[in-house]
Coordinates of C-alpha atoms in Angstrom, one line a residue:
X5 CA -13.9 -4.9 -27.5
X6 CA -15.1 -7.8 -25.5
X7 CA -12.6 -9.8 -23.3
X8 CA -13.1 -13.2 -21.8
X9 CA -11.4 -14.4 -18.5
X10 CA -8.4 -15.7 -20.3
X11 CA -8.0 -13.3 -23.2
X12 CA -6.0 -9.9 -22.0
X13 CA -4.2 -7.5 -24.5
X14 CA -1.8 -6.0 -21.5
X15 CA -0.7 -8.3 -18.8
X16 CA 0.4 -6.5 -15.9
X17 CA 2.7 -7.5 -13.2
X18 CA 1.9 -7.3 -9.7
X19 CA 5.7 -7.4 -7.9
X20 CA 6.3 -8.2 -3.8
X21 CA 8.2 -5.5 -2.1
X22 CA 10.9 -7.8 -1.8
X23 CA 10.8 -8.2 -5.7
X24 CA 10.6 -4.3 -6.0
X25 CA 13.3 -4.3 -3.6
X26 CA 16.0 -6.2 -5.8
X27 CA 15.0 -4.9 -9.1
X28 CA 15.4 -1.6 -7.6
X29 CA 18.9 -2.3 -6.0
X30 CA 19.6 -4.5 -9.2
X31 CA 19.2 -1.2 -11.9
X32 CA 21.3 0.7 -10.0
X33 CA 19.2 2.6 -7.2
X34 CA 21.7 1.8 -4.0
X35 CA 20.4 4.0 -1.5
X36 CA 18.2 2.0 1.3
X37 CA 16.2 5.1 1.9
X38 CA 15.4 6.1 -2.1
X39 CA 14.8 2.2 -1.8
X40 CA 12.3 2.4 1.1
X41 CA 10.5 5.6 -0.7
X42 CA 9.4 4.3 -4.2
X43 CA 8.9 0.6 -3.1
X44 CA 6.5 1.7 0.3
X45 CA 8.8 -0.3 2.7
X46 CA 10.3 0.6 5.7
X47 CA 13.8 1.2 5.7
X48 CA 14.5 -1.8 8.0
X49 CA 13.0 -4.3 5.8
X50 CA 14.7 -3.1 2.7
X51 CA 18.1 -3.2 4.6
X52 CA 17.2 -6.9 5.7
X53 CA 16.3 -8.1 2.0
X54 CA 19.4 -6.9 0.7
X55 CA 21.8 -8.3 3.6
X56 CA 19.8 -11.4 3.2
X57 CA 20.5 -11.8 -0.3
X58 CA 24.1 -10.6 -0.1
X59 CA 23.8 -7.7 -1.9
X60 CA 25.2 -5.5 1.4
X61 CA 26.8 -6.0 4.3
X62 CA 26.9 -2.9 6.1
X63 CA 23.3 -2.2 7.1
X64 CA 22.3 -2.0 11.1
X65 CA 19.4 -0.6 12.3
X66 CA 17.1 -1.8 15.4
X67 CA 15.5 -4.6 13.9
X68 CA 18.9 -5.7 12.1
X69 CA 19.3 -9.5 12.9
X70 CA 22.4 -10.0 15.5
X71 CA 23.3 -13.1 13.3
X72 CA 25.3 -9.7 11.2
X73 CA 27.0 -7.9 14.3
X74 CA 27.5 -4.1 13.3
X75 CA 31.4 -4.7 14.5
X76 CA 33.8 -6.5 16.7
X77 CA 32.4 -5.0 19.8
X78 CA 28.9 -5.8 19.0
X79 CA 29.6 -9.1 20.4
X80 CA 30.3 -7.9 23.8
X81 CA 27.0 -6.6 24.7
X82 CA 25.0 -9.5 23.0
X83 CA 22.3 -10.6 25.6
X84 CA 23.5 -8.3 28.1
X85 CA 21.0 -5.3 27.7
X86 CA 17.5 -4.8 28.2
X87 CA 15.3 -2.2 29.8
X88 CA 12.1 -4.3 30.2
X89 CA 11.9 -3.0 33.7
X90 CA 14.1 -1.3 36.2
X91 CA 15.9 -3.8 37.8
X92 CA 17.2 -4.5 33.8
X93 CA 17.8 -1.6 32.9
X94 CA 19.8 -1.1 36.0
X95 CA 21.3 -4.2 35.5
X96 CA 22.5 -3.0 31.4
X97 CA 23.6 0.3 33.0
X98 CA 26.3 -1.0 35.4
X99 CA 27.1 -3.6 32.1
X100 CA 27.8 -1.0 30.2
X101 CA 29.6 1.0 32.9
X102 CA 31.8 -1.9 33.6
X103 CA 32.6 -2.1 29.8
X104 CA 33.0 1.4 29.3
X105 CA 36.2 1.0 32.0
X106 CA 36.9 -1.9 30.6
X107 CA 38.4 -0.7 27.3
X108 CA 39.5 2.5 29.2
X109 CA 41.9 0.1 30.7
X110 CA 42.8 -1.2 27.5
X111 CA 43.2 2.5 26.3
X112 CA 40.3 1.6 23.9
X113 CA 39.0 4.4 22.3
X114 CA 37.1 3.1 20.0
X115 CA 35.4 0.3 22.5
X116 CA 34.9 2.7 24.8
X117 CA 32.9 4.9 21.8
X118 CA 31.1 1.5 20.8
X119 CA 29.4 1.6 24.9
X120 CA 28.6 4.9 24.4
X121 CA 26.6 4.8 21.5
X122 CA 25.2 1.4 22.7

């Protein structure tokens, strides 16, 4: 069977990740890692399409944007920590030591958590 350029009996459709993303999300698959898996994109990007497009709102990783803080105390540490060199990073350490008795004075618990897992 000879085929020109324009004649083709199967057309097949090459999808973006993002597109593979959304369709994937869309039929029902909600888990970002399953997600990341069959589409062959990191985990960070497949959270970051889906908060983009509003599909989620609950997705914070490294390379999430910090347009979507994670929580109310997100806010409190935003510009504040860095360990490009020492004198930053002993600069974030006494931040987050001053935060840390910060909400202990506020009997905090759950700010006081928050600085510990930042």
């Amino acid at each position: 069977m000879n085929k020109t350029l324009f004649e083709m009996e199967e057309h097949e459709t090459i999808q973006s990740k993002k597109d593979m993303i959304l369709s994937l999300f869309n039929s029902g698959t909600k888990e970002i890692e399953t997600i990341a898996a069959i589409s062959g994109a990191k985990p960070s990007y497949v959270g970051s399409v889906l908060q983009k497009e509003g599909l989620i709102d609950n997705y914070f990783d490294l390379y999430t944007s910090t347009a979507h803080p994670m929580n109310i105390y997100s806010k409190h540490f935003q510009g504040k920590l860095g360990f490009k060199d020492v004198f930053t990073a002993r600069q974030s350490m006494r931040n987050l030591e001053q935060s840390y008795n910060y909400f202990a004075t506020q009997q905090d618990r759950a700010g006081q958590h928050h600085t510990l897992e930042m």
